[in-house]
Each structure stands twice: as structure tokens, then as C-alpha cells.
């Protein structure tokens, strides 16, 4: 399997001395769907800035498809890695949406026809056909967010990085965005890396979850990470609400025959497995220790 991202012992501090990354080592294979979670200030955005070469490490320790990112010319870098930043206003800077989405392909030196094709495709993908002549700062936040994604998609990057992709989106647009990211991963084999605080969406977007707290403190599947209450508390994180509910159901004698779900969509298989194993019914009960058990779950997972 090809390594899309290879980071070896990466350290970073800002000029004012703030240590943002310490001895970070991480390998992400091509086609993986990875989520990076971590408290505010954990270093997620700083790590992304290293991956697209906006911050250059002084050592040869950030590789993209085996190539040292710090020596890659910009035209090559942007066709390999696209980062959609959390705030679209950091990304959109041209007079019109067309110009913003065309900026990358134009700078890659692509012929005019190809630039046009890519802009149309990218705007179509994010549902912004008709917005070509709009002024970015006269658009809603959600529309700008989609435009910022289009500005990255037009470069057709092999690695798509999204910083807080679902933040401030309405439920429909959040769901459309999640489907889009997954489609790009599944149909085009694009490696997708997201940083998010929206733990309820993590299992929709990632098979592997990395917990960052200046350094990498955990790396595993979403279920392993979210079932570790101590890890979550130590890193100012939380488990998805539905997972917590199932942990409470355990206290009432729910016989679990399946991994506890991390989102509502995974709840029916969990219930089905338990019902199948229990003759078609689930019985909940309450005894003298139930309240204490519930309190223990609360203490583990709630702040
Ligand atoms: N330009 C800068 N100068 C100095 N320190 C910075 C700068 N940018 C970020 N930092 C610091 O680096 C650390 C990591 O910040 P970073 O933005 O990477 O965190 P993050 O995980 O993305 O946080 P959030 O979840 O709030 O977006 C923080 O302590 C932050 O204050
Ligand atoms: Mg950030």
C-alpha cells in the first residue's frame, strides 16, 4: 500500500516560542479516511499547514507520496494536497467565486479550457453552479464553505484535508458535505483527512481516528477511541451522544451483542443483534446498583 503521508518526529514551535507539535510521527496510506481530534490548541491546524507546505519543517520529515514536501514546487504540491481551512474567509480572496475556484488550476499552468472544465466540475460538485459571478463576502457562511471546498477540488488533489468541515453548517448541508467527502474517497480513491470537534460526525467520515495533543496520544478505530473515557477526559474530548446512551442502557441490563453504535444510523444493527440473540425481545431492569452504575458512566463521559 502506498503511503500518502509520512511524518517522522515532527516538531514545531511558533516564533513566539509556543510549542505546537512535539515529536509527531504518523503514516497515512493512500485511500484512508482519517480523523484527527484534539482539544483547542492541540496542533491540528498547525499539522495541516505542514502537510500543504505552508509551514516548512527545517528537517526532511514531512513526505507526500514519498516526496519531501519542503522541496516540492507549489504547482506540484497543490495537485497532491488540498487543504480546506476551517474559516472560508481565510481561503476566498478573489473578487468572484469563479476567480477563486479558477485560481489554483490557473496557477498550475493548465490551459484555459481545462481550467473552465475544472471550475464547472468543482462548482457542480458542491452545488454552486450559478454562483460564478457572486462576490464571496456577499454569500452566506455555508455557501462560502462550499465555495472554499470547490476552490480546492478544482486542483483535483489526491489528498483532501478539511479543517472543521461540518462546523456551522445546517443539518442538510452537513449531511451533503459528509456524503460528498465519502464519495470522493470511495469513487476517486482520494485520501481524506479531517480535523473535527463534531464527534457525532467522526464515525461517518473516518475509519481511523488519531488523538492529537501536541503529540499523538492515541491512534485507532473510532470505537476504540470513543470507548476510552479516560483518554477522552484527559484530552478534553467527548464521546458521541448515542454511544453514551448505550453505555447507560448497559446499566439497565441491556444485553449488548454488538459494538455500541457511534451514530443513530448504527443503532438498528446493534438492536437487531441483541434481539436476535435474546429471542426477539430486550428487557431492561433496575436494581439497587443501577443508579451507581449510571453515575459511573456519567462520571466517565460527562464533564
Ligand atoms: N501564528 C501563531 N503564533 C503563535 N502561536 C500560534 C500560532 N498559531 C497557532 N499557535 C499556537 O499553536 C498551538 C496549536 O494551535 P493550532 O491552531 O494548531 O491548534 P488546533 O488544534 O487547530 O486548535 P483548534 O481546535 O482551536 O482549531 C496553540 O497553542 C496556538 O495558540
Ligand atoms: Mg484549528
Coordinates of C-alpha atoms and ligand atoms in Angstrom, one line a residue:
X1 CA 0.0 0.0 0.0
X2 CA 1.3 3.5 -0.9
X3 CA 2.0 5.9 1.8
X4 CA 0.2 9.2 1.1
X5 CA 1.5 11.0 4.1
X6 CA 4.6 10.2 6.1
X7 CA 5.5 12.3 9.1
X8 CA 8.6 11.4 11.2
X9 CA 9.4 13.0 14.5
X10 CA 8.0 16.4 13.5
X11 CA 8.4 19.3 16.0
X12 CA 7.2 22.8 15.6
X13 CA 7.2 25.9 17.6
X14 CA 5.9 29.3 16.5
X15 CA 8.3 32.3 16.6
X16 CA 6.9 33.4 19.9
X17 CA 8.1 30.1 21.4
X18 CA 4.7 28.4 21.5
X19 CA 5.3 24.6 21.1
X20 CA 2.5 23.4 18.8
X21 CA 3.8 20.0 17.7
X22 CA 6.2 17.7 19.5
X23 CA 7.7 14.5 18.1
X24 CA 4.7 13.8 15.8
X25 CA 5.1 10.6 13.7
X26 CA 2.2 9.5 11.5
X27 CA 1.7 7.4 8.4
X28 CA -1.5 7.7 6.4
X29 CA -1.9 5.3 3.5
X30 CA -3.5 6.2 0.2
X31 CA -7.3 5.9 0.3
X32 CA -7.5 6.0 4.1
X33 CA -10.2 8.1 5.8
X34 CA -8.7 9.6 8.9
X35 CA -10.0 12.0 11.5
X36 CA -7.7 14.0 13.8
X37 CA -9.4 15.0 17.0
X38 CA -8.0 17.1 19.9
X39 CA -8.8 20.0 22.1
X40 CA -8.4 23.6 21.1
X41 CA -4.8 24.4 20.6
X42 CA -3.8 20.7 20.2
X43 CA -1.9 21.4 16.9
X44 CA -4.4 20.1 14.3
X45 CA -4.3 23.2 12.1
X46 CA -0.5 23.5 12.5
X47 CA -0.1 20.0 11.4
X48 CA -2.2 20.7 8.3
X49 CA -0.1 23.7 7.5
X50 CA 2.9 21.4 7.4
X51 CA 1.1 18.9 5.1
X52 CA 0.5 21.5 2.4
X53 CA 3.9 23.1 2.8
X54 CA 2.6 26.4 4.2
X55 CA 4.9 25.9 7.1
X56 CA 8.1 24.2 6.2
X57 CA 9.9 22.0 8.6
X58 CA 13.6 22.5 8.7
X59 CA 14.1 18.8 8.5
X60 CA 13.2 16.2 5.9
X61 CA 10.4 14.8 7.9
X62 CA 7.1 15.5 6.0
X63 CA 6.7 13.4 2.9
X64 CA 3.8 13.4 0.5
X65 CA 3.7 10.2 -1.6
X66 CA 7.3 9.7 -0.6
X67 CA 8.4 13.1 -1.7
X68 CA 9.7 15.8 0.7
X69 CA 7.1 18.5 0.8
X70 CA 9.6 21.2 1.5
X71 CA 11.3 20.8 -1.8
X72 CA 8.1 20.3 -3.9
X73 CA 7.3 23.2 -6.3
X74 CA 3.9 24.8 -5.4
X75 CA 2.2 23.6 -8.7
X76 CA 3.0 20.0 -7.7
X77 CA 2.1 20.4 -4.1
X78 CA -1.4 21.7 -4.8
X79 CA -2.2 18.9 -7.1
X80 CA -1.2 16.4 -4.3
X81 CA -2.6 18.1 -1.2
X82 CA -5.6 20.4 -0.9
X83 CA -6.5 21.9 2.5
X84 CA -9.9 23.4 3.1
X85 CA -9.4 25.7 6.1
X86 CA -12.0 26.0 8.9
X87 CA -12.8 29.6 8.1
X88 CA -13.7 30.1 4.4
X89 CA -12.8 33.8 4.7
X90 CA -9.1 32.6 5.1
X91 CA -9.4 30.9 1.7
X92 CA -11.6 33.1 -0.5
X93 CA -9.8 36.3 -1.6
X94 CA -10.6 36.9 -5.2
X95 CA -13.4 39.3 -6.5
X96 CA -15.7 36.5 -7.6
X97 CA -16.3 32.8 -6.9
X98 CA -15.3 31.9 -10.4
X99 CA -11.9 33.6 -9.9
X100 CA -11.4 31.8 -6.6
X101 CA -12.1 28.4 -8.0
X102 CA -10.1 29.1 -11.1
X103 CA -7.1 30.4 -9.1
X104 CA -5.5 27.0 -8.4
X105 CA -5.8 25.4 -11.8
X106 CA -4.6 28.7 -13.5
X107 CA -1.5 28.7 -11.3
X108 CA -0.9 25.0 -12.2
X109 CA -0.4 26.4 -15.7
X110 CA -3.4 24.5 -17.2
X111 CA -4.9 25.6 -20.5
X112 CA -8.0 27.8 -20.4
X113 CA -10.4 25.0 -21.5
X114 CA -9.2 22.7 -18.8
X115 CA -9.5 25.5 -16.1
X116 CA -13.1 26.1 -17.3
X117 CA -13.9 22.4 -17.1
X118 CA -12.4 22.1 -13.6
X119 CA -14.2 25.2 -12.3
X120 CA -17.6 23.9 -13.7
X121 CA -17.0 20.4 -12.2
X122 CA -16.0 21.7 -8.8
X123 CA -18.9 24.2 -8.6
X124 CA -21.3 21.4 -9.7
X125 CA -19.9 19.0 -7.1
X126 CA -20.6 21.5 -4.3
X127 CA -23.9 22.6 -5.7
X128 CA -22.8 26.2 -6.6
X129 CA -23.5 26.4 -10.3
X130 CA -24.9 29.9 -10.9
X131 CA -22.7 31.4 -8.2
X132 CA -19.8 32.1 -10.6
X133 CA -20.1 35.9 -10.5
X134 CA -21.0 36.2 -6.9
X135 CA -18.8 38.2 -4.6
X136 CA -17.5 35.8 -1.8
X137 CA -18.2 38.3 1.1
X138 CA -21.8 38.7 -0.1
X139 CA -22.5 35.0 0.4
X140 CA -23.7 33.0 3.5
X141 CA -21.2 31.2 5.6
X142 CA -22.4 27.8 4.4
X143 CA -22.2 28.9 0.8
X144 CA -18.7 30.2 1.3
X145 CA -17.7 27.0 2.9
X146 CA -18.8 25.1 -0.1
X147 CA -17.0 27.6 -2.4
X148 CA -13.8 27.1 -0.4
X149 CA -14.1 23.4 -1.0
X150 CA -14.7 24.0 -4.7
X151 CA -11.5 26.1 -4.8
X152 CA -9.6 23.1 -3.5
X153 CA -11.4 20.4 -5.6
X154 CA -10.6 22.3 -8.8
X155 CA -7.0 21.3 -8.2
X156 CA -8.1 17.7 -8.1
X157 CA -5.8 16.8 -5.2
X158 CA -5.0 13.2 -4.3
X159 CA -5.1 14.1 -0.6
X160 CA -8.0 16.2 0.7
X161 CA -7.7 17.8 4.1
X162 CA -10.6 19.5 5.8
X163 CA -10.3 21.5 9.0
X164 CA -13.6 21.5 10.8
X165 CA -15.6 20.7 7.7
X166 CA -19.0 20.4 9.4
X167 CA -18.7 23.5 11.7
X168 CA -21.6 26.0 11.3
X169 CA -23.3 24.1 8.6
X170 CA -27.1 23.4 8.7
X171 CA -28.0 19.7 9.1
X172 CA -28.8 19.3 5.4
X173 CA -25.6 20.9 4.2
X174 CA -23.7 18.9 6.8
X175 CA -25.1 15.7 5.5
X176 CA -24.5 16.7 1.9
X177 CA -20.9 17.5 2.7
X178 CA -20.3 14.2 4.5
X179 CA -21.7 12.3 1.6
X180 CA -19.5 14.3 -0.8
X181 CA -16.3 13.7 1.1
X182 CA -17.1 10.0 1.3
X183 CA -17.9 9.8 -2.4
X184 CA -14.6 11.4 -3.3
X185 CA -12.8 8.8 -1.1
X186 CA -14.8 5.9 -2.5
X187 CA -15.0 6.7 -6.1
X188 CA -11.8 8.5 -6.7
X189 CA -9.6 6.9 -4.1
X190 CA -8.8 10.3 -2.6
X191 CA -7.2 10.1 0.9
X192 CA -9.4 12.2 3.2
X193 CA -8.2 13.7 6.5
X194 CA -10.5 15.7 8.6
X195 CA -10.0 17.6 11.9
X196 CA -13.2 18.0 13.9
X197 CA -14.8 18.7 17.2
X198 CA -18.1 17.3 15.9
X199 CA -17.7 13.8 17.5
X200 CA -21.1 12.8 16.3
X201 CA -19.9 13.0 12.7
X202 CA -16.5 11.4 13.2
X203 CA -17.6 7.8 12.5
X204 CA -19.3 9.0 9.3
X205 CA -16.1 10.4 8.0
X206 CA -13.3 8.2 9.3
X207 CA -12.2 4.6 9.8
X208 CA -9.3 5.6 11.8
X209 CA -9.1 8.3 14.5
X210 CA -5.9 10.0 15.8
X211 CA -6.0 11.9 19.0
X212 CA -3.5 14.8 18.9
X213 CA -2.4 16.8 22.0
X214 CA 0.8 18.5 20.7
X215 CA 1.9 14.9 20.2
X216 CA -0.1 11.9 19.1
X217 CA -1.6 10.3 22.2
X218 CA -3.8 7.7 20.5
X219 CA -4.4 6.1 17.1
X220 CA -7.1 3.5 16.5
X221 CA -10.6 2.8 15.1
X222 CA -13.4 5.2 16.2
X223 CA -14.9 2.7 18.5
X224 CA -11.7 2.0 20.4
X225 CA -11.1 5.8 20.8
X226 CA -14.6 6.7 21.9
X227 CA -15.0 3.9 24.4
X228 CA -11.9 5.1 26.3
X229 CA -13.4 7.5 28.7
X230 CA -10.1 8.3 30.5
X231 CA -8.4 9.1 27.2
X232 CA -11.3 11.4 26.2
X233 CA -11.3 13.3 29.6
X234 CA -7.5 13.7 29.6
X235 CA -7.8 15.3 26.2
X236 CA -10.9 17.5 26.7
X237 CA -12.9 15.3 24.3
X238 CA -16.2 13.6 24.4
X239 CA -17.9 10.5 23.1
X240 CA -20.9 10.7 20.7
X241 CA -24.2 11.1 22.4
X242 CA -25.6 7.9 21.1
X243 CA -22.6 5.9 22.4
X244 CA -23.2 7.4 25.9
X245 CA -26.9 6.4 25.7
X246 CA -26.0 2.8 25.0
X247 CA -23.5 2.8 27.9
X248 CA -26.4 3.9 30.1
X249 CA -28.6 1.2 28.7
X250 CA -26.0 -1.3 29.8
X251 CA -26.6 -0.2 33.4
X252 CA -30.3 -1.1 32.9
X253 CA -29.3 -4.6 31.8
X254 CA -29.4 -4.2 28.1
X255 CA -27.6 -7.2 26.7
X256 CA -25.3 -5.9 24.1
X257 CA -24.3 -8.4 21.3
X258 CA -22.7 -5.8 19.0
X259 CA -20.4 -2.9 19.3
X260 CA -22.2 0.1 20.8
X261 CA -23.2 2.5 17.9
X262 CA -21.4 5.8 17.4
X263 CA -24.2 7.3 15.5
X264 CA -28.0 6.7 15.1
X265 CA -27.6 5.0 11.8
X266 CA -25.6 2.2 13.5
X267 CA -28.3 1.7 16.2
X268 CA -30.6 -0.6 14.3
X269 CA -27.9 -3.3 13.7
X270 CA -27.0 -3.1 17.4
X271 CA -30.6 -3.6 18.4
X272 CA -31.1 -6.3 15.8
X273 CA -28.1 -8.3 17.0
X274 CA -29.3 -8.1 20.6
X275 CA -32.8 -9.0 19.7
X276 CA -31.7 -12.0 17.6
X277 CA -29.6 -13.2 20.5
X278 CA -32.3 -12.8 23.0
X279 CA -35.3 -14.5 21.5
X280 CA -36.7 -11.3 19.9
X281 CA -37.1 -9.1 23.0
X282 CA -34.9 -6.8 25.1
X283 CA -35.6 -6.5 28.8
X284 CA -34.4 -3.6 30.8
X285 CA -34.3 -3.8 34.6
X286 CA -33.5 -1.6 37.5
X287 CA -31.9 -2.8 40.8
X288 CA -30.1 -1.3 43.8
X289 CA -26.9 -0.8 42.0
X290 CA -28.3 0.7 38.8
X291 CA -28.2 4.4 39.9
X292 CA -24.5 3.9 40.9
X293 CA -23.6 2.3 37.6
X294 CA -25.3 5.2 35.7
X295 CA -23.4 7.7 37.8
X296 CA -20.2 5.9 37.0
X297 CA -20.9 6.2 33.3
X298 CA -21.8 9.9 33.7
X299 CA -18.5 10.5 35.7
X300 CA -16.6 8.8 32.9
X301 CA -18.1 10.5 29.9
X302 CA -19.6 13.8 31.1
X303 CA -17.9 17.0 32.3
Ligands
LIG1 N1 0.7 32.1 14.5 C1 0.8 31.6 15.7 N2 1.7 32.1 16.5 C2 1.9 31.6 17.8 N3 1.2 30.6 18.2 C3 0.3 30.0 17.4 C4 0.1 30.5 16.1 N4 -0.9 29.7 15.6 C5 -1.2 28.8 16.5 N5 -0.5 29.0 17.6 C6 -0.5 28.1 18.8 O1 -0.1 26.8 18.5 C7 -0.9 25.9 19.2 C8 -1.6 25.0 18.2 O2 -2.6 25.7 17.5 P1 -3.5 25.1 16.4 O3 -4.2 26.2 15.7 O4 -2.7 24.3 15.5 O5 -4.5 24.2 17.2 P2 -5.8 23.4 16.8 O6 -5.7 22.0 17.3 O7 -6.1 23.7 15.4 O8 -6.9 24.2 17.7 P3 -8.5 24.5 17.4 O9 -9.2 23.2 17.7 O10 -8.8 25.6 18.3 O11 -8.6 24.9 15.9 C9 -1.8 26.7 20.1 O12 -1.2 26.8 21.4 C10 -1.9 28.1 19.5 O13 -2.1 29.1 20.4
LIG2 MG1 -7.6 24.5 14.3

